[in-house]
Amino acid sequence: MKVLVLGSGGREHALAWKLAQGQRVSQVFVAPGNGGTARDARLKNIPITDVKALADFAASEKIALTVVGPEAFLAAGVVDEFRARGLRIFGPTKAAAQLESSKAFAKEFMKRHHIPTAAYETFGDAPSAHAYVDRMGAPIVIKADGLAAGKGVVVAMTLAEAHEAIDWILEDNRLGVTHNAGGAAVVIEQFLDGEEASFIVLCDGKNVVSLATSQDHKRLLDKDEGPNTGGMGAYSPAPVVTPNVHAKVMHEIILPTINGMAKDGVPFTGFLYAGLMIDAQGQPRTIEFNTRMGDPETQPIMMRLKSDLFEVLMHATDGTLDQVELQWDRRVALGVVMAAGGYPMNPKKGDAISGLPADAEDAMVFHAGTTEVDGKLVSSGGRVLCVTALGESVRKAQQHAYDALTGIQFDGKQYRQDIGYRAVKK
């Protein structure tokens, strides 16, 4: 059977890599793909990004299953288009994807359905937002109400940072936000203290299956310093998600969200990602929802998944996830993102990449911002590679991943030296 994966990042490389291992899978297409997917003989890049053209391709190639990677395709209504044409696709509709594409929608939804989250206010004009920040003080969290490729959140530790973030979002759009229909808006939230974790589940509209837990590292620099990014690395499992915390998240956040969406007439199908803040008492609160797999969390999660992803997602699109029990590698997986110089605000592109290690059962380099030019691999985005490895412990997985990246070279490369440090300390 043929499979189509939509997207071009590290998440999509990892999903396509895992889907290609399916017993019934004969070919995996990636649209548009990247330099890494171009180099894998089991994968084939397709230079299509238009929603209707993708549906035409899926119909003509008799694609058995399409899997959506990034949020932009979801917000563009790709699931609605495919379903209208009787094509099997895994992901949420445009209406359901508002849980991610509109922070204001998500916060109002959580408030309505009593899902634990931070207190907030939404503003469409800068003077009111500035006045609110002055009244509330810092630290405080400023979020763009729209898609911003993971860079639309500023955790402002000072009032000056908060005011700057408001101007970035509402005045000059330095964060590159795709604003929603009502125009530019900003959600300002109470700062939550604790430890973050990523909790991702598969949903078929009614049934839910949780994936392995993970934790990513948003800040650019070691010790969680520097600006927020789309993610500089991740590991799985996340020790902070104890069995007790896991049960609370399912009972207080995930199931009320799925039931609430159904009650609101917008059944949720696809990957649902709850970004959590877990306090010292083990109480989880929702920082945000994403309506797709996380990046870079996907890379370590896919490294640990032993089940046939194609068969799992066929169940998910049949509405029979209640028949699925996932199998996991007991080892820890850890991924380190290698980013371009100037990332996250002004990433360099076009730098030649060399020294990539060979793929191995316990170590993979997943490509994100890469492309092939005249047969040579060059950087084409902010996050370039995610070097991911398995190990018997967090420390061993960490050492393996850092050993694997030592020979990789490109001008201006930057990466954190401490991915997994919280788990190592535990």
Short mmCIF file of C-alpha atoms in Angstrom, two decimals, residues 55-404:
data_model
loop_
_atom_site.label_atom_id
_atom_site.label_comp_id
_atom_site.label_asym_id
_atom_site.label_seq_id
_atom_site.Cartn_x
_atom_site.Cartn_y
_atom_site.Cartn_z
CA ALA A 55 -5.85 15.47 -3.03
CA ASP A 56 -5.55 14.99 -6.82
CA PHE A 57 -2.22 13.22 -6.29
CA ALA A 58 -3.62 10.98 -3.53
CA ALA A 59 -6.56 9.99 -5.74
CA SER A 60 -4.48 9.32 -8.86
CA GLU A 61 -1.82 7.30 -6.97
CA LYS A 62 -4.46 5.39 -4.96
CA ILE A 63 -2.85 6.45 -1.67
CA ALA A 64 -4.14 4.20 1.13
CA LEU A 65 -3.40 6.66 3.95
CA THR A 66 -2.30 10.29 4.22
CA VAL A 67 -0.71 11.55 7.44
CA VAL A 68 -0.53 15.28 8.14
CA GLY A 69 2.64 16.61 9.78
CA PRO A 70 2.60 20.42 10.22
CA GLU A 71 -0.13 22.71 11.49
CA ALA A 72 -0.25 24.89 8.35
CA PHE A 73 -1.80 22.10 6.25
CA LEU A 74 -4.43 21.52 8.95
CA ALA A 75 -5.30 25.21 9.19
CA ALA A 76 -5.64 25.24 5.38
CA GLY A 77 -8.34 22.55 5.61
CA VAL A 78 -6.47 19.64 4.02
CA VAL A 79 -8.42 17.08 6.07
CA ASP A 80 -11.75 18.59 5.00
CA GLU A 81 -10.70 18.48 1.33
CA PHE A 82 -9.52 14.87 1.46
CA ARG A 83 -12.58 13.64 3.35
CA ALA A 84 -14.92 15.41 0.93
CA ARG A 85 -13.33 13.33 -1.82
CA GLY A 86 -13.47 10.05 0.08
CA LEU A 87 -9.72 9.90 0.74
CA ARG A 88 -8.39 8.41 3.99
CA ILE A 89 -6.42 10.97 6.01
CA PHE A 90 -5.31 11.19 9.64
CA GLY A 91 -5.61 14.62 11.20
CA PRO A 92 -8.19 17.09 12.54
CA THR A 93 -10.56 19.18 10.44
CA LYS A 94 -9.92 22.90 10.03
CA ALA A 95 -12.51 23.62 12.74
CA ALA A 96 -10.94 21.15 15.21
CA ALA A 97 -7.44 22.44 14.41
CA GLN A 98 -8.42 25.78 15.96
CA LEU A 99 -7.25 24.27 19.24
CA GLU A 100 -3.80 25.11 17.89
CA SER A 101 -4.34 27.75 15.22
CA SER A 102 -6.12 30.09 17.64
CA LYS A 103 -4.78 30.47 21.16
CA ALA A 104 -7.89 32.51 22.02
CA PHE A 105 -10.17 29.67 20.83
CA ALA A 106 -8.19 27.16 22.90
CA LYS A 107 -8.28 29.25 26.08
CA GLU A 108 -12.02 29.90 25.75
CA PHE A 109 -12.57 26.17 25.13
CA MET A 110 -10.56 25.20 28.23
CA LYS A 111 -12.41 27.73 30.37
CA ARG A 112 -15.79 26.48 29.10
CA HIS A 113 -14.96 22.83 29.74
CA HIS A 114 -13.11 23.34 33.06
CA ILE A 115 -9.74 22.11 31.81
CA PRO A 116 -6.90 23.29 34.10
CA THR A 117 -4.84 26.07 32.52
CA ALA A 118 -3.32 29.47 33.33
CA ALA A 119 -5.45 32.59 33.85
CA TYR A 120 -5.45 34.81 30.75
CA GLU A 121 -6.81 37.79 28.81
CA THR A 122 -6.93 38.38 25.03
CA PHE A 123 -6.20 41.74 23.35
CA GLY A 124 -6.40 43.02 19.79
CA ASP A 125 -4.77 46.40 20.40
CA ALA A 126 -1.33 47.18 21.76
CA PRO A 127 -2.23 49.98 24.27
CA SER A 128 -4.67 47.72 26.17
CA ALA A 129 -2.16 44.85 26.16
CA HIS A 130 0.64 47.09 27.44
CA ALA A 131 -1.61 48.45 30.20
CA TYR A 132 -2.58 44.93 31.28
CA VAL A 133 1.06 43.84 31.48
CA ASP A 134 1.92 46.92 33.56
CA ARG A 135 -0.93 46.04 35.91
CA MET A 136 -0.04 42.32 36.22
CA GLY A 137 3.77 42.55 36.32
CA ALA A 138 6.39 40.00 35.29
CA PRO A 139 7.14 37.17 34.74
CA ILE A 140 4.26 36.81 32.29
CA VAL A 141 3.62 34.88 29.07
CA ILE A 142 2.81 36.57 25.74
CA LYS A 143 1.30 34.39 22.96
CA ALA A 144 0.41 35.21 19.38
CA ASP A 145 -3.15 34.24 18.45
CA GLY A 146 -2.14 32.48 15.25
CA LEU A 147 0.36 30.06 13.76
CA ALA A 148 4.02 31.03 14.17
CA ALA A 149 5.97 27.78 13.59
CA GLY A 150 6.56 27.28 17.32
CA LYS A 151 8.02 30.78 17.82
CA GLY A 152 4.81 32.63 18.79
CA VAL A 153 5.30 32.36 22.55
CA VAL A 154 7.48 34.66 24.65
CA VAL A 155 8.02 33.86 28.33
CA ALA A 156 8.82 37.38 29.50
CA MET A 157 10.83 37.49 32.70
CA THR A 158 10.82 41.31 32.74
CA LEU A 159 8.28 44.00 31.83
CA ALA A 160 10.57 45.22 29.06
CA GLU A 161 10.54 41.76 27.43
CA ALA A 162 6.76 41.60 27.70
CA HIS A 163 6.24 45.01 26.08
CA GLU A 164 8.70 44.12 23.30
CA ALA A 165 6.84 40.85 22.61
CA ILE A 166 3.49 42.65 22.36
CA ASP A 167 4.94 45.02 19.77
CA TRP A 168 6.52 42.11 17.85
CA ILE A 169 3.14 40.41 17.58
CA LEU A 170 0.69 43.30 17.22
CA GLU A 171 2.75 46.02 15.55
CA ASP A 172 5.50 44.72 13.23
CA ASN A 173 4.89 40.94 13.30
CA ARG A 174 8.57 40.08 13.76
CA LEU A 175 7.56 36.55 14.81
CA GLY A 176 6.00 35.83 11.41
CA VAL A 177 2.54 35.04 12.77
CA THR A 178 -0.23 33.95 10.40
CA HIS A 179 -3.00 36.04 11.97
CA ASN A 180 -6.54 34.70 12.24
CA ALA A 181 -9.63 36.20 10.58
CA GLY A 182 -10.20 38.85 13.26
CA GLY A 183 -6.74 40.33 12.72
CA ALA A 184 -3.70 40.42 14.98
CA ALA A 185 -4.40 39.43 18.58
CA VAL A 186 -2.34 38.48 21.60
CA VAL A 187 -3.15 36.18 24.53
CA ILE A 188 -1.46 37.21 27.80
CA GLU A 189 -1.22 34.49 30.43
CA GLN A 190 -0.24 34.02 34.04
CA PHE A 191 3.28 32.58 34.36
CA LEU A 192 3.22 28.99 35.62
CA ASP A 193 6.15 27.53 37.52
CA GLY A 194 7.11 23.87 37.34
CA GLU A 195 8.46 21.35 34.85
CA GLU A 196 7.19 21.07 31.27
CA ALA A 197 6.26 17.83 29.54
CA SER A 198 4.71 16.86 26.22
CA PHE A 199 1.70 14.54 26.36
CA ILE A 200 0.63 13.32 22.92
CA VAL A 201 -2.29 11.03 22.13
CA LEU A 202 -3.96 9.49 19.08
CA CYS A 203 -7.67 10.24 18.74
CA ASP A 204 -10.29 8.77 16.39
CA GLY A 205 -13.09 11.12 17.48
CA LYS A 206 -14.07 8.99 20.45
CA ASN A 207 -11.26 6.64 21.50
CA VAL A 208 -7.86 7.76 22.77
CA VAL A 209 -4.47 6.00 22.87
CA SER A 210 -1.57 7.76 24.58
CA LEU A 211 1.89 7.79 23.05
CA ALA A 212 5.08 7.56 25.10
CA THR A 213 5.66 10.68 27.18
CA SER A 214 8.40 13.11 26.25
CA GLN A 215 9.97 16.41 27.22
CA ASP A 216 11.40 19.00 24.89
CA HIS A 217 13.72 21.95 25.45
CA LYS A 218 12.33 25.22 24.09
CA ARG A 219 15.09 27.65 25.01
CA LEU A 220 17.99 28.14 22.61
CA LEU A 221 20.81 27.90 25.15
CA ASP A 222 21.98 25.54 27.90
CA LYS A 223 20.29 25.73 31.32
CA ASP A 224 17.08 26.89 29.58
CA GLU A 225 18.42 30.34 28.80
CA GLY A 226 18.05 32.49 25.68
CA PRO A 227 15.01 32.96 23.44
CA ASN A 228 12.20 30.46 22.93
CA THR A 229 12.50 28.29 19.82
CA GLY A 230 10.48 25.61 18.09
CA GLY A 231 12.47 23.11 20.19
CA MET A 232 16.19 22.33 20.59
CA GLY A 233 15.91 18.69 21.59
CA ALA A 234 13.74 16.14 23.36
CA TYR A 235 13.80 12.81 25.13
CA SER A 236 11.34 10.01 25.90
CA PRO A 237 10.07 8.91 28.37
CA ALA A 238 9.71 11.95 30.65
CA PRO A 239 10.28 10.96 34.32
CA VAL A 240 8.19 13.91 35.51
CA VAL A 241 5.09 12.17 34.10
CA THR A 242 4.70 9.59 36.86
CA PRO A 243 1.84 7.05 36.70
CA ASN A 244 -0.15 9.34 39.00
CA VAL A 245 0.47 12.39 36.81
CA HIS A 246 -0.37 10.33 33.69
CA ALA A 247 -3.74 9.35 35.18
CA LYS A 248 -4.48 12.99 36.12
CA VAL A 249 -3.63 14.23 32.62
CA MET A 250 -5.92 11.67 31.00
CA HIS A 251 -8.77 12.30 33.46
CA GLU A 252 -8.53 16.10 33.83
CA ILE A 253 -7.18 17.24 30.44
CA ILE A 254 -7.23 14.75 27.55
CA LEU A 255 -10.63 13.07 27.98
CA PRO A 256 -12.46 16.34 28.85
CA THR A 257 -10.92 17.86 25.69
CA ILE A 258 -12.05 15.01 23.41
CA ASN A 259 -15.49 14.91 25.04
CA GLY A 260 -15.74 18.72 24.96
CA MET A 261 -14.91 18.91 21.26
CA ALA A 262 -17.55 16.24 20.50
CA LYS A 263 -20.09 18.10 22.67
CA ASP A 264 -19.32 21.31 20.76
CA GLY A 265 -20.05 19.50 17.48
CA VAL A 266 -16.39 19.37 16.40
CA PRO A 267 -15.18 15.78 16.94
CA PHE A 268 -11.40 15.61 17.20
CA THR A 269 -9.42 13.11 15.13
CA GLY A 270 -5.65 13.10 14.77
CA PHE A 271 -2.67 13.68 17.03
CA LEU A 272 -3.53 15.81 20.06
CA TYR A 273 -0.54 17.32 21.86
CA ALA A 274 -1.04 18.82 25.30
CA GLY A 275 1.89 20.93 26.42
CA LEU A 276 1.89 20.61 30.20
CA MET A 277 3.32 22.44 33.17
CA ILE A 278 3.58 20.11 36.16
CA ASP A 279 4.02 21.81 39.53
CA ALA A 280 5.93 20.55 42.58
CA GLN A 281 2.78 18.81 43.87
CA GLY A 282 2.41 16.85 40.63
CA GLN A 283 -0.59 18.86 39.43
CA PRO A 284 -0.63 19.27 35.62
CA ARG A 285 -1.99 22.34 33.85
CA THR A 286 -2.31 22.91 30.12
CA ILE A 287 0.07 25.45 28.61
CA GLU A 288 -1.13 24.88 25.04
CA PHE A 289 -2.65 22.43 22.61
CA ASN A 290 -1.11 21.39 19.32
CA THR A 291 -3.18 19.43 16.84
CA ARG A 292 -0.25 17.46 15.41
CA MET A 293 2.83 15.66 16.63
CA GLY A 294 5.50 17.76 18.29
CA ASP A 295 8.85 18.51 16.72
CA PRO A 296 11.38 17.44 18.05
CA GLU A 297 9.37 15.06 20.28
CA THR A 298 8.33 12.92 17.29
CA GLN A 299 11.89 11.82 16.59
CA PRO A 300 12.59 10.10 19.96
CA ILE A 301 9.00 8.80 20.18
CA MET A 302 9.25 7.15 16.75
CA MET A 303 12.63 5.66 17.69
CA ARG A 304 10.95 3.93 20.66
CA LEU A 305 7.74 2.80 18.93
CA LYS A 306 7.82 -0.92 18.16
CA SER A 307 4.25 -1.21 16.81
CA ASP A 308 3.49 -0.92 13.08
CA LEU A 309 2.55 2.78 12.76
CA PHE A 310 0.68 2.20 9.48
CA GLU A 311 -1.63 -0.38 11.07
CA VAL A 312 -2.17 1.85 14.12
CA LEU A 313 -3.20 4.81 11.97
CA MET A 314 -5.48 2.63 9.85
CA HIS A 315 -7.32 1.78 13.09
CA ALA A 316 -7.36 5.48 13.97
CA THR A 317 -9.01 6.38 10.66
CA ASP A 318 -11.48 3.47 11.03
CA GLY A 319 -12.57 4.64 14.50
CA THR A 320 -11.24 1.47 16.13
CA LEU A 321 -8.41 2.75 18.33
CA ASP A 322 -10.00 0.85 21.21
CA GLN A 323 -8.50 -2.26 19.58
CA VAL A 324 -4.93 -0.89 19.71
CA GLU A 325 -2.26 -1.45 22.34
CA LEU A 326 1.08 0.14 21.51
CA GLN A 327 4.42 -1.58 22.11
CA TRP A 328 7.48 0.44 23.15
CA ASP A 329 11.23 -0.07 23.31
CA ARG A 330 12.11 0.05 27.01
CA ARG A 331 15.22 2.13 26.23
CA VAL A 332 15.37 5.92 26.44
CA ALA A 333 15.50 7.90 23.20
CA LEU A 334 17.07 11.37 23.09
CA GLY A 335 17.34 13.82 20.20
CA VAL A 336 19.60 16.86 19.87
CA VAL A 337 18.65 19.57 17.38
CA MET A 338 21.45 21.14 15.35
CA ALA A 339 20.29 24.60 14.29
CA ALA A 340 21.55 27.14 11.78
CA GLY A 341 23.55 30.20 12.74
CA GLY A 342 21.24 33.09 13.58
CA TYR A 343 18.35 30.84 14.65
CA PRO A 344 15.64 31.55 15.80
CA MET A 345 15.21 35.12 14.51
CA ASN A 346 17.50 35.23 11.45
CA PRO A 347 18.63 31.73 10.49
CA LYS A 348 21.31 31.32 7.83
CA LYS A 349 20.61 29.12 4.81
CA GLY A 350 22.64 27.50 2.07
CA ASP A 351 25.51 26.18 4.19
CA ALA A 352 27.03 22.85 3.05
CA ILE A 353 26.54 19.93 5.46
CA SER A 354 29.12 17.16 5.82
CA GLY A 355 30.13 14.36 8.16
CA LEU A 356 26.73 12.72 8.60
CA PRO A 357 27.04 9.32 10.30
CA ALA A 358 25.45 6.22 8.77
CA ASP A 359 21.95 5.29 9.94
CA ALA A 360 21.91 2.65 12.67
CA GLU A 361 19.29 0.71 14.64
CA ASP A 362 20.03 2.80 17.71
CA ALA A 363 21.00 6.15 16.14
CA MET A 364 19.36 8.20 13.38
CA VAL A 365 19.87 11.67 11.96
CA PHE A 366 16.45 13.07 11.08
CA HIS A 367 16.56 15.99 8.65
CA ALA A 368 14.50 19.16 9.05
CA GLY A 369 15.93 22.22 7.29
CA THR A 370 17.94 20.51 4.56
CA THR A 371 17.76 20.29 0.79
CA GLU A 372 19.88 18.89 -2.03
CA VAL A 373 21.50 21.33 -4.46
CA ASP A 374 23.52 19.79 -7.31
CA GLY A 375 23.77 16.54 -5.37
CA LYS A 376 25.10 18.25 -2.24
CA LEU A 377 23.26 18.62 1.06
CA VAL A 378 22.79 22.21 2.30
CA SER A 379 20.88 23.91 5.11
CA SER A 380 17.49 25.38 4.21
CA GLY A 381 15.88 26.24 7.54
CA GLY A 382 16.40 27.22 11.15
CA ARG A 383 16.43 23.76 12.68
CA VAL A 384 18.61 21.71 10.36
CA LEU A 385 19.00 18.22 11.88
CA CYS A 386 17.88 16.20 14.90
CA VAL A 387 20.45 13.59 15.95
CA THR A 388 18.51 10.92 17.86
CA ALA A 389 19.81 7.90 19.76
CA LEU A 390 18.67 5.10 22.06
CA GLY A 391 20.33 4.12 25.34
CA GLU A 392 19.70 2.08 28.47
CA SER A 393 19.39 5.29 30.52
CA VAL A 394 18.96 8.99 29.87
CA ARG A 395 22.67 9.51 30.42
CA LYS A 396 23.61 6.74 27.97
CA ALA A 397 21.16 7.95 25.33
CA GLN A 398 22.51 11.46 25.82
CA GLN A 399 26.11 10.31 25.41
CA HIS A 400 25.23 8.26 22.32
CA ALA A 401 23.44 11.19 20.62
CA TYR A 402 26.28 13.63 21.32
CA ASP A 403 28.86 11.12 20.11
CA ALA A 404 26.86 10.70 16.88
#
